[in-house]
PDB file of C-alpha atoms in Angstrom:
ATOM      1  CA  MET A 340       0.000   0.000   0.000  1.00  0.00           C
ATOM      2  CA  ASN A 341       1.192   3.512  -0.801  1.00  0.00           C
ATOM      3  CA  THR A 342       1.116   5.366   2.510  1.00  0.00           C
ATOM      4  CA  ARG A 343       2.171   8.569   0.775  1.00  0.00           C
ATOM      5  CA  ARG A 344      -1.412   9.086  -0.416  1.00  0.00           C
ATOM      6  CA  ALA A 345      -3.733  11.022   1.844  1.00  0.00           C
ATOM      7  CA  VAL A 346      -7.299  12.124   2.220  1.00  0.00           C
ATOM      8  CA  PHE A 347      -7.570  15.562   3.780  1.00  0.00           C
ATOM      9  CA  LEU A 348     -10.898  15.880   5.566  1.00  0.00           C
ATOM     10  CA  ASP A 349     -12.698  18.993   6.667  1.00  0.00           C
ATOM     11  CA  ARG A 350     -14.148  18.512  10.154  1.00  0.00           C
ATOM     12  CA  ASP A 351     -17.430  20.340  10.837  1.00  0.00           C
ATOM     13  CA  GLY A 352     -20.159  19.376   8.391  1.00  0.00           C
ATOM     14  CA  THR A 353     -18.019  16.596   6.922  1.00  0.00           C
ATOM     15  CA  ILE A 354     -17.143  14.252   9.815  1.00  0.00           C
ATOM     16  CA  ASN A 355     -19.399  15.723  12.485  1.00  0.00           C
ATOM     17  CA  GLU A 356     -22.718  17.528  12.290  1.00  0.00           C
ATOM     18  CA  GLU A 357     -22.512  21.249  11.567  1.00  0.00           C
ATOM     19  CA  VAL A 358     -23.732  23.203  14.610  1.00  0.00           C
ATOM     20  CA  GLY A 359     -22.268  26.638  13.929  1.00  0.00           C
ATOM     21  CA  TYR A 360     -19.543  27.005  16.532  1.00  0.00           C
ATOM     22  CA  LEU A 361     -19.055  23.735  18.388  1.00  0.00           C
ATOM     23  CA  CYS A 362     -18.640  25.160  21.899  1.00  0.00           C
ATOM     24  CA  ARG A 363     -19.762  22.188  24.015  1.00  0.00           C
ATOM     25  CA  LEU A 364     -18.688  18.550  23.818  1.00  0.00           C
ATOM     26  CA  GLU A 365     -22.295  17.480  24.329  1.00  0.00           C
ATOM     27  CA  ASP A 366     -23.127  19.092  20.958  1.00  0.00           C
ATOM     28  CA  LEU A 367     -20.617  16.876  19.134  1.00  0.00           C
ATOM     29  CA  ALA A 368     -22.346  14.302  16.912  1.00  0.00           C
ATOM     30  CA  LEU A 369     -20.551  12.315  14.241  1.00  0.00           C
ATOM     31  CA  ILE A 370     -22.370  12.105  10.933  1.00  0.00           C
ATOM     32  CA  GLU A 371     -23.792   8.625  10.392  1.00  0.00           C
ATOM     33  CA  GLY A 372     -21.225   6.396   8.702  1.00  0.00           C
ATOM     34  CA  ALA A 373     -18.237   8.659   9.449  1.00  0.00           C
ATOM     35  CA  GLY A 374     -16.394   5.991  11.423  1.00  0.00           C
ATOM     36  CA  SER A 375     -16.917   3.350   8.737  1.00  0.00           C
ATOM     37  CA  ALA A 376     -15.871   5.865   6.081  1.00  0.00           C
ATOM     38  CA  ILE A 377     -12.585   6.659   7.789  1.00  0.00           C
ATOM     39  CA  ARG A 378     -11.943   2.963   8.444  1.00  0.00           C
ATOM     40  CA  LEU A 379     -12.280   2.347   4.678  1.00  0.00           C
ATOM     41  CA  LEU A 380      -9.528   4.904   4.098  1.00  0.00           C
ATOM     42  CA  ASN A 381      -7.359   3.401   6.846  1.00  0.00           C
ATOM     43  CA  ASP A 382      -7.782  -0.096   5.403  1.00  0.00           C
ATOM     44  CA  SER A 383      -6.970   1.159   1.898  1.00  0.00           C
ATOM     45  CA  GLY A 384      -3.661   2.661   2.965  1.00  0.00           C
ATOM     46  CA  TYR A 385      -4.557   6.346   2.871  1.00  0.00           C
ATOM     47  CA  LYS A 386      -3.268   8.723   5.508  1.00  0.00           C
ATOM     48  CA  VAL A 387      -6.295  10.448   7.026  1.00  0.00           C
ATOM     49  CA  ILE A 388      -5.628  14.070   7.882  1.00  0.00           C
ATOM     50  CA  VAL A 389      -8.141  16.511   9.331  1.00  0.00           C
ATOM     51  CA  ILE A 390      -7.731  20.176   8.351  1.00  0.00           C
ATOM     52  CA  THR A 391     -10.172  22.544  10.021  1.00  0.00           C
ATOM     53  CA  ASN A 392     -10.643  26.270  10.490  1.00  0.00           C
ATOM     54  CA  GLN A 393     -11.494  26.953  14.128  1.00  0.00           C
ATOM     55  CA  SER A 394     -11.937  30.711  14.245  1.00  0.00           C
ATOM     56  CA  GLY A 395     -14.033  30.282  17.387  1.00  0.00           C
ATOM     57  CA  VAL A 396     -10.674  30.419  19.181  1.00  0.00           C
ATOM     58  CA  ALA A 397      -9.886  33.821  17.660  1.00  0.00           C
ATOM     59  CA  ARG A 398     -13.402  35.049  18.407  1.00  0.00           C
ATOM     60  CA  GLY A 399     -13.121  34.007  22.064  1.00  0.00           C
ATOM     61  CA  PHE A 400     -15.872  31.360  21.926  1.00  0.00           C
ATOM     62  CA  PHE A 401     -13.507  28.594  23.102  1.00  0.00           C
ATOM     63  CA  ASP A 402      -9.780  28.000  23.505  1.00  0.00           C
ATOM     64  CA  GLU A 403      -7.228  25.749  21.818  1.00  0.00           C
ATOM     65  CA  PHE A 404      -7.442  23.290  24.698  1.00  0.00           C
ATOM     66  CA  PHE A 405     -11.128  22.782  23.863  1.00  0.00           C
ATOM     67  CA  VAL A 406     -10.318  22.185  20.170  1.00  0.00           C
ATOM     68  CA  ARG A 407      -7.873  19.461  21.209  1.00  0.00           C
ATOM     69  CA  LYS A 408     -10.485  17.977  23.596  1.00  0.00           C
ATOM     70  CA  VAL A 409     -12.973  17.793  20.708  1.00  0.00           C
ATOM     71  CA  HIS A 410     -10.371  15.988  18.594  1.00  0.00           C
ATOM     72  CA  GLU A 411      -9.642  13.558  21.431  1.00  0.00           C
ATOM     73  CA  GLU A 412     -13.360  12.845  21.799  1.00  0.00           C
ATOM     74  CA  MET A 413     -13.759  12.379  18.048  1.00  0.00           C
ATOM     75  CA  ALA A 414     -10.777  10.000  18.015  1.00  0.00           C
ATOM     76  CA  SER A 415     -12.363   8.010  20.842  1.00  0.00           C
ATOM     77  CA  ARG A 416     -15.676   7.733  19.005  1.00  0.00           C
ATOM     78  CA  LEU A 417     -13.986   6.835  15.712  1.00  0.00           C
ATOM     79  CA  SER A 418     -12.008   4.091  17.453  1.00  0.00           C
ATOM     80  CA  LYS A 419     -15.312   2.311  18.127  1.00  0.00           C
ATOM     81  CA  SER A 420     -15.418   1.744  14.353  1.00  0.00           C
ATOM     82  CA  ASN A 421     -11.725   0.737  14.356  1.00  0.00           C
ATOM     83  CA  ALA A 422     -11.018   4.016  12.554  1.00  0.00           C
ATOM     84  CA  TYR A 423      -8.333   6.599  13.242  1.00  0.00           C
ATOM     85  CA  VAL A 424      -7.076   9.962  12.045  1.00  0.00           C
ATOM     86  CA  ASP A 425      -3.345  10.100  11.373  1.00  0.00           C
ATOM     87  CA  ARG A 426      -3.013  13.818  12.070  1.00  0.00           C
ATOM     88  CA  TRP A 427      -5.239  16.697  13.178  1.00  0.00           C
ATOM     89  CA  TYR A 428      -4.477  20.258  12.056  1.00  0.00           C
ATOM     90  CA  TYR A 429      -6.485  23.349  12.912  1.00  0.00           C
ATOM     91  CA  CYS A 430      -6.242  27.074  12.311  1.00  0.00           C
ATOM     92  CA  PRO A 431      -7.281  29.198  15.328  1.00  0.00           C
ATOM     93  CA  HIS A 432      -6.904  32.543  13.534  1.00  0.00           C
ATOM     94  CA  HIS A 433      -9.151  35.117  11.901  1.00  0.00           C
ATOM     95  CA  ALA A 434      -7.827  38.246  10.221  1.00  0.00           C
ATOM     96  CA  THR A 435     -10.722  40.577  11.043  1.00  0.00           C
ATOM     97  CA  GLU A 436     -12.764  38.964  13.823  1.00  0.00           C
ATOM     98  CA  GLY A 437      -9.924  37.696  15.953  1.00  0.00           C
ATOM     99  CA  LYS A 438      -8.748  38.894  19.343  1.00  0.00           C
ATOM    100  CA  GLY A 439      -5.217  39.289  20.635  1.00  0.00           C
ATOM    101  CA  LYS A 440      -2.583  37.015  19.135  1.00  0.00           C
ATOM    102  CA  TYR A 441      -5.224  35.233  17.025  1.00  0.00           C
ATOM    103  CA  LYS A 442      -6.210  38.312  15.013  1.00  0.00           C
ATOM    104  CA  ILE A 443      -3.705  37.838  12.212  1.00  0.00           C
ATOM    105  CA  GLU A 444      -3.565  37.217   8.495  1.00  0.00           C
ATOM    106  CA  CYS A 445      -2.108  33.701   8.470  1.00  0.00           C
ATOM    107  CA  ASP A 446      -1.194  31.091   5.887  1.00  0.00           C
ATOM    108  CA  CYS A 447      -2.989  28.254   7.678  1.00  0.00           C
ATOM    109  CA  ARG A 448      -6.623  29.392   7.418  1.00  0.00           C
ATOM    110  CA  LYS A 449      -8.337  27.610   4.541  1.00  0.00           C
ATOM    111  CA  PRO A 450      -8.355  28.255   1.621  1.00  0.00           C
ATOM    112  CA  SER A 451      -4.679  29.077   2.256  1.00  0.00           C
ATOM    113  CA  ARG A 452      -2.561  25.986   1.973  1.00  0.00           C
ATOM    114  CA  GLY A 453      -0.543  26.154   5.198  1.00  0.00           C
ATOM    115  CA  MET A 454      -2.115  23.172   6.993  1.00  0.00           C
ATOM    116  CA  VAL A 455      -1.919  20.980   3.896  1.00  0.00           C
ATOM    117  CA  ASP A 456       1.673  22.006   3.170  1.00  0.00           C
ATOM    118  CA  LEU A 457       2.645  21.173   6.752  1.00  0.00           C
ATOM    119  CA  ALA A 458       1.046  17.723   6.470  1.00  0.00           C
ATOM    120  CA  ILE A 459       2.722  17.117   3.099  1.00  0.00           C
ATOM    121  CA  LYS A 460       6.083  17.930   4.672  1.00  0.00           C
ATOM    122  CA  GLU A 461       5.591  16.080   7.964  1.00  0.00           C
ATOM    123  CA  LEU A 462       4.036  12.942   6.467  1.00  0.00           C
ATOM    124  CA  ASP A 463       5.765  12.911   3.061  1.00  0.00           C
ATOM    125  CA  ILE A 464       2.457  13.050   1.184  1.00  0.00           C
ATOM    126  CA  ILE A 465       2.162  13.117  -2.601  1.00  0.00           C
ATOM    127  CA  PRO A 466      -0.605  15.702  -3.142  1.00  0.00           C
ATOM    128  CA  GLU A 467      -1.322  14.632  -6.733  1.00  0.00           C
ATOM    129  CA  GLU A 468      -2.303  11.194  -5.408  1.00  0.00           C
ATOM    130  CA  SER A 469      -4.446  12.643  -2.647  1.00  0.00           C
ATOM    131  CA  PHE A 470      -7.956  14.020  -2.104  1.00  0.00           C
ATOM    132  CA  VAL A 471      -9.553  16.859  -0.176  1.00  0.00           C
ATOM    133  CA  VAL A 472     -13.089  16.144   1.057  1.00  0.00           C
ATOM    134  CA  GLY A 473     -15.299  18.840   2.492  1.00  0.00           C
ATOM    135  CA  ASP A 474     -18.567  20.726   2.430  1.00  0.00           C
ATOM    136  CA  GLY A 475     -17.252  24.192   1.600  1.00  0.00           C
ATOM    137  CA  ILE A 476     -15.812  26.134  -1.292  1.00  0.00           C
ATOM    138  CA  ARG A 477     -12.632  26.575   0.770  1.00  0.00           C
ATOM    139  CA  ASP A 478     -12.084  22.826   0.690  1.00  0.00           C
ATOM    140  CA  LEU A 479     -12.463  22.697  -3.087  1.00  0.00           C
ATOM    141  CA  LYS A 480     -10.087  25.646  -3.513  1.00  0.00           C
ATOM    142  CA  ILE A 481      -7.373  24.175  -1.325  1.00  0.00           C
ATOM    143  CA  ALA A 482      -7.483  20.919  -3.292  1.00  0.00           C
ATOM    144  CA  ARG A 483      -6.858  22.834  -6.508  1.00  0.00           C
ATOM    145  CA  LEU A 484      -4.060  24.888  -4.904  1.00  0.00           C
ATOM    146  CA  VAL A 485      -2.059  21.819  -3.889  1.00  0.00           C
ATOM    147  CA  GLY A 486      -2.893  19.602  -6.878  1.00  0.00           C
ATOM    148  CA  ALA A 487      -5.149  17.158  -5.008  1.00  0.00           C
ATOM    149  CA  LYS A 488      -8.569  15.972  -6.179  1.00  0.00           C
ATOM    150  CA  PRO A 489     -11.548  17.787  -4.612  1.00  0.00           C
ATOM    151  CA  ILE A 490     -14.676  15.981  -3.468  1.00  0.00           C
ATOM    152  CA  LEU A 491     -17.728  17.864  -2.250  1.00  0.00           C
ATOM    153  CA  VAL A 492     -19.958  16.244   0.363  1.00  0.00           C
ATOM    154  CA  LEU A 493     -23.550  17.444   0.587  1.00  0.00           C
ATOM    155  CA  THR A 494     -23.707  17.288   4.388  1.00  0.00           C
ATOM    156  CA  GLY A 495     -23.125  20.430   6.462  1.00  0.00           C
ATOM    157  CA  TYR A 496     -22.972  23.393   4.072  1.00  0.00           C
ATOM    158  CA  GLY A 497     -22.495  21.113   1.051  1.00  0.00           C
ATOM    159  CA  GLU A 498     -25.910  21.673  -0.551  1.00  0.00           C
ATOM    160  CA  LYS A 499     -25.453  25.442  -0.272  1.00  0.00           C
ATOM    161  CA  THR A 500     -21.936  25.183  -1.708  1.00  0.00           C
ATOM    162  CA  LEU A 501     -23.200  23.084  -4.627  1.00  0.00           C
ATOM    163  CA  SER A 502     -25.894  25.651  -5.418  1.00  0.00           C
ATOM    164  CA  ARG A 503     -23.214  28.345  -5.705  1.00  0.00           C
ATOM    165  CA  LEU A 504     -21.008  26.448  -8.157  1.00  0.00           C
ATOM    166  CA  SER A 505     -21.198  27.156 -11.866  1.00  0.00           C
ATOM    167  CA  PRO A 506     -21.884  24.264 -14.260  1.00  0.00           C
ATOM    168  CA  GLN A 507     -18.184  24.423 -15.224  1.00  0.00           C
ATOM    169  CA  GLN A 508     -17.073  24.157 -11.579  1.00  0.00           C
ATOM    170  CA  LYS A 509     -19.425  21.217 -10.992  1.00  0.00           C
ATOM    171  CA  SER A 510     -18.077  19.416 -14.048  1.00  0.00           C
ATOM    172  CA  GLU A 511     -14.522  19.777 -12.721  1.00  0.00           C
ATOM    173  CA  LEU A 512     -15.316  17.859  -9.535  1.00  0.00           C
ATOM    174  CA  PRO A 513     -14.389  14.184  -9.862  1.00  0.00           C
ATOM    175  CA  HIS A 514     -17.185  13.271  -7.438  1.00  0.00           C
ATOM    176  CA  ILE A 515     -20.030  14.893  -5.512  1.00  0.00           C
ATOM    177  CA  ALA A 516     -21.027  12.702  -2.581  1.00  0.00           C
ATOM    178  CA  PRO A 517     -24.143  12.701  -0.419  1.00  0.00           C
ATOM    179  CA  ASP A 518     -21.940  12.077   2.638  1.00  0.00           C
ATOM    180  CA  LEU A 519     -18.475  11.072   3.822  1.00  0.00           C
ATOM    181  CA  PHE A 520     -19.155   7.346   3.545  1.00  0.00           C
ATOM    182  CA  ASP A 521     -20.059   7.671  -0.127  1.00  0.00           C
ATOM    183  CA  ALA A 522     -17.018   9.894  -0.737  1.00  0.00           C
ATOM    184  CA  CYS A 523     -14.648   7.407   0.884  1.00  0.00           C
ATOM    185  CA  THR A 524     -16.219   4.439  -0.895  1.00  0.00           C
ATOM    186  CA  TRP A 525     -15.692   6.254  -4.199  1.00  0.00           C
ATOM    187  CA  ILE A 526     -12.084   7.133  -3.303  1.00  0.00           C
ATOM    188  CA  CYS A 527     -11.280   3.529  -2.410  1.00  0.00           C
ATOM    189  CA  LYS A 528     -12.616   2.383  -5.794  1.00  0.00           C
ATOM    190  CA  TYR A 529     -10.753   5.156  -7.632  1.00  0.00           C
ATOM    191  CA  CYS A 530      -8.333   3.735 -10.202  1.00  0.00           C
ATOM    192  CA  TRP A 531      -4.816   5.116 -10.336  1.00  0.00           C
TER     193      TRP A 531
END
């Protein structure tokens, strides 16, 4: 198996239900099939990497410790499906709404490529053999920036994102999936 391939996953609206700002652990709910979806990727030899904007830190809604607690809880729930995430990356910044040290123009906030570039470097990923899966236009843009294949899921903000794409943009997507499980099933059947 080629462990230099990766699937970069958005978090909110892709793996877990979109709730606006996830400020309480009790509001965390994985989307049905998310654990099985990630296990498919694990079993197929893909690195699974979460890349997520968490501007709630910059806005003062929660702190970085809470973001890490959410990721620990998600990892625990995913493990019940024998699934795991190889690496979690998040951007706590916002250029205009942030407070203190978090109010900066950064290169990690999607659609900037900072989180993906860091993962590529740290995990020796080949972006051209990788995918970015998410529910937002930012996810599609970052895939194009790094040379990965974009997949739109229709959970979270996915339906709204789809409605904003031109026919040309839709035709350039290799796959539009109703949810993460469908996206991962399609990826695992994808022929190189």
